[in-house]
XYZ file of N, CA and C in Angstrom:
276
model
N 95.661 33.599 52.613
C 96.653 34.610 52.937
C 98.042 34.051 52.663
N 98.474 34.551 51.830
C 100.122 34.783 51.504
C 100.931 34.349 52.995
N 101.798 33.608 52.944
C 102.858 33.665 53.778
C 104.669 33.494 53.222
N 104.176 34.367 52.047
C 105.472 34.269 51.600
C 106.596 35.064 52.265
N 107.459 34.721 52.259
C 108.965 35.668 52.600
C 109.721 35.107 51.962
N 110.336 35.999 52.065
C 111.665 36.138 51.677
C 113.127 35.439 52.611
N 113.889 34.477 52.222
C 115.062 33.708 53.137
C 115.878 34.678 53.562
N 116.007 35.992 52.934
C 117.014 36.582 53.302
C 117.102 37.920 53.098
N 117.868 38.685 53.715
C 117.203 40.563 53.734
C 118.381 40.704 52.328
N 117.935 42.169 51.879
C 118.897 42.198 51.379
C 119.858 42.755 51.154
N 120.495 43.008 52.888
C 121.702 43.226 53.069
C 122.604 42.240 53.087
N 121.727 40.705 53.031
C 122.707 39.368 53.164
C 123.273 39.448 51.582
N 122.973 40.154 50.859
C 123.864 40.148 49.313
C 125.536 40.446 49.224
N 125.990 39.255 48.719
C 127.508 39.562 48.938
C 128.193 40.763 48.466
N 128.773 41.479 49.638
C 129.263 42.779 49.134
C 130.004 42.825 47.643
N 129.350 44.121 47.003
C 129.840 44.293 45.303
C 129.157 43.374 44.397
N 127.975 42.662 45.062
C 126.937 41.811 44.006
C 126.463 42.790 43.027
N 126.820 42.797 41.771
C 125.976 43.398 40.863
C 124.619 42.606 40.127
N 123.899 43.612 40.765
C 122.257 42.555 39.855
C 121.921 44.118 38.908
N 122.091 43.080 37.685
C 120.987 44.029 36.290
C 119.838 43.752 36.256
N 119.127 44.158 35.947
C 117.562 43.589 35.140
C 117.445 44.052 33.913
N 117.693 43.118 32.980
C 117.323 43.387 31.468
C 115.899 43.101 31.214
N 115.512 44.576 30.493
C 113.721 44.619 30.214
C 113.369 45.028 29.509
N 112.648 44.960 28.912
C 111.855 45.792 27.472
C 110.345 46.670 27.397
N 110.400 47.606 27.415
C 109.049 48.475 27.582
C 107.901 47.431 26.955
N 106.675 47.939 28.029
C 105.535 47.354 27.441
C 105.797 45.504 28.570
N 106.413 45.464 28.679
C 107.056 44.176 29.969
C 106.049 44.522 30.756
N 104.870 43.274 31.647
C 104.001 43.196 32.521
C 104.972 42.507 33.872
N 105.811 41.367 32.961
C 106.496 40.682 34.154
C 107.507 41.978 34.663
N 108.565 42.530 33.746
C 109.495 43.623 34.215
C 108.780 44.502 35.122
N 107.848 44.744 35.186
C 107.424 46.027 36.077
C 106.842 45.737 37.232
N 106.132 44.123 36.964
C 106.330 43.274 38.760
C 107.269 42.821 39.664
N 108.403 42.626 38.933
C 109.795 42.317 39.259
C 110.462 43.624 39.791
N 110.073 44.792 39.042
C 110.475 46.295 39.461
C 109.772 46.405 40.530
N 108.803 46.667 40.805
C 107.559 46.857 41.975
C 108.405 45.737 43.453
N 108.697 44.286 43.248
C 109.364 43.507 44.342
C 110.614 44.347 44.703
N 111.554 44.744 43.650
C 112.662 44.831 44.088
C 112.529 46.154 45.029
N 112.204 47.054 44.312
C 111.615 48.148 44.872
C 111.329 48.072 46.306
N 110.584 47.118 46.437
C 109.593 47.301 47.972
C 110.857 46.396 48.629
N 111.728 45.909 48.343
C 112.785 44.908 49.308
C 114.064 45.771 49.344
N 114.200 47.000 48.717
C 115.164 47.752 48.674
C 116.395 47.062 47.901
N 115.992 46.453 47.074
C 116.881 45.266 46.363
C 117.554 46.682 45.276
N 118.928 46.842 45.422
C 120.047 47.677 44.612
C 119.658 46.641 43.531
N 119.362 47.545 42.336
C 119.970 46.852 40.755
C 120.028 48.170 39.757
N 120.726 47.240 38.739
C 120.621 48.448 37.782
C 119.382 48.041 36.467
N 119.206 48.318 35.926
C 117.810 48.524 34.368
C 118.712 48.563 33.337
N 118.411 47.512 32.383
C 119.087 47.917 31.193
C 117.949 47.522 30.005
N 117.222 48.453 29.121
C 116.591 48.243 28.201
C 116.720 47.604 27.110
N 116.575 46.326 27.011
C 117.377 45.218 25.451
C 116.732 46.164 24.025
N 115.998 46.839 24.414
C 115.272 47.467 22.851
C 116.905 48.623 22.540
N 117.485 49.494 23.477
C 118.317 50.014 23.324
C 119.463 50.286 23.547
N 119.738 48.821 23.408
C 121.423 48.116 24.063
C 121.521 46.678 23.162
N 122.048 47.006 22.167
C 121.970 45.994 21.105
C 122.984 44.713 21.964
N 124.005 44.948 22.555
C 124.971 43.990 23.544
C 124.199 43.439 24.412
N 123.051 44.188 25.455
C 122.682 43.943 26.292
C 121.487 42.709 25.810
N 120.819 42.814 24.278
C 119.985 41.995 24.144
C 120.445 40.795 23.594
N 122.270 40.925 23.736
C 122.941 39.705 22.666
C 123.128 39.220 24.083
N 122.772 39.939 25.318
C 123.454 38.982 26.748
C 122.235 38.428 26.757
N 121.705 38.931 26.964
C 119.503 38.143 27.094
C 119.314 37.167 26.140
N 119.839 36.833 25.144
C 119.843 35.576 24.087
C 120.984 34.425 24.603
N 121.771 35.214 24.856
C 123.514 34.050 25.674
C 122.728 33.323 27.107
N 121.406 33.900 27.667
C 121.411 33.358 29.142
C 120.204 32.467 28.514
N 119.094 33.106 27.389
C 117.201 32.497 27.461
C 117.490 31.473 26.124
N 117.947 30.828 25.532
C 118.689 30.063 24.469
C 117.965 30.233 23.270
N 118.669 31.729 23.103
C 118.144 32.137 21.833
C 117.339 33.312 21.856
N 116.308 33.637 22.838
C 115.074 34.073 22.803
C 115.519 35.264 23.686
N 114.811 36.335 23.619
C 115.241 37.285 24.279
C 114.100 37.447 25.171
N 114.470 36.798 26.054
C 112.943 36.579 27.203
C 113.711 37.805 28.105
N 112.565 38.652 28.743
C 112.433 39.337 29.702
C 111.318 39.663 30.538
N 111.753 39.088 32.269
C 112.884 40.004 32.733
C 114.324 38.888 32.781
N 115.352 38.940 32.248
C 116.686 38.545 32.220
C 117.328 39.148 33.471
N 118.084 38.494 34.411
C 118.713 39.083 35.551
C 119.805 38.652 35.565
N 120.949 39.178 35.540
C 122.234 38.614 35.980
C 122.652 39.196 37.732
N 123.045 37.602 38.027
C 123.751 38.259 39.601
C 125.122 37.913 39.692
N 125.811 39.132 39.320
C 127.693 38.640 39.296
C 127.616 37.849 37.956
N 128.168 35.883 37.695
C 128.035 35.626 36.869
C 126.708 34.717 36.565
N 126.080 34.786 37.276
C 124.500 33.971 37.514
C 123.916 34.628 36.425
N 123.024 33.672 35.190
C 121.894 34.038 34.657
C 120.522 33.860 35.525
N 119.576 34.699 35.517
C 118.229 34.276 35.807
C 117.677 34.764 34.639
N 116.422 33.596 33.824
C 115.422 34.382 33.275
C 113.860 34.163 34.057
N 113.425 35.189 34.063
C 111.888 35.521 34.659
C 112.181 34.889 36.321
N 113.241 35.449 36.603
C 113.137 34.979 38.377
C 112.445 35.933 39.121
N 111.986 35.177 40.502
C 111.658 35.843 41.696
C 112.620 36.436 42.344
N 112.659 37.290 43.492
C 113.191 37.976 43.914
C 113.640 36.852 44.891
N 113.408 35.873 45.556
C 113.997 35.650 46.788
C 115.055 34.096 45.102
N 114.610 33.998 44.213
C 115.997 33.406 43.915
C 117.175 34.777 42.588
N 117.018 35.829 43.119
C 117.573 36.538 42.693
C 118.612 37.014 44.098
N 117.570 36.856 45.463
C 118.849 37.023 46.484
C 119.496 35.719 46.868
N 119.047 34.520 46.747
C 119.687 33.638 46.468
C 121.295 33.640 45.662
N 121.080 34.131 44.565
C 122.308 34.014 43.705
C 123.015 34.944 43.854
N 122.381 36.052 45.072
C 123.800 37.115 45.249
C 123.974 36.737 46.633
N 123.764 36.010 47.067
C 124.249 35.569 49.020
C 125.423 34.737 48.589
C-alpha cells in the first residue's frame, strides 16, 4: 500500500504561481500528470507543443534539445517529466 503524499496542499503555491504543462497528444505520461493535477486541484494551464511552434522551442530550451513531454514550467522553474509534489515544490 502506497503511502505517498504529497508535502504540501495546493494552496501552499505562491500566490500568482503560473504552472503550464507542455504536452503532445497521444502523451501516456501527459495524461497521468493531467489525471494528478486534476485530483490535487493543482491550477495549470495546457499548452500543446504540436500547435505552438514557441511553445515547443520552450520544451527544447528546458529538455536539451529534445522535446520531451510532459515539460512544466513553474514561474521561472523548468521541470521535465515531473511529479506533482516536485511541481508544488517549485511553486511554494
Amino acid at each position: 500500500m502506497s503511502t505517498d503524499r504529497l508535502p504540501s496542499d495546493p494552496s501552499d503555491a505562491a500566490p500568482g504561481t503560473d504552472i503550464v504543462v507542455y504536452w503532445r497528444p497521444g502523451c501516456p505520461f501527459c495524461w497521468n500528470l493531467f489525471r494528478q493535477l486534476d485530483k490535487h486541484e493543482i491550477v495549470h494551464r495546457r499548452i500543446n507543443i504540436w500547435d505552438d511552434e514557441q511553445a515547443a522551442a520552450t520544451v527544447r530550451s528546458i529538455a536539451r534539445g529534445n522535446e520531451t513531454v510532459p515539460t512544466v514550467t513553474v514561474g521561472d522553474v523548468g521541470l521535465v517529466n515531473p511529479s506533482v509534489k516536485e511541481i508544488l515544490a517549485a511553486a511554494s
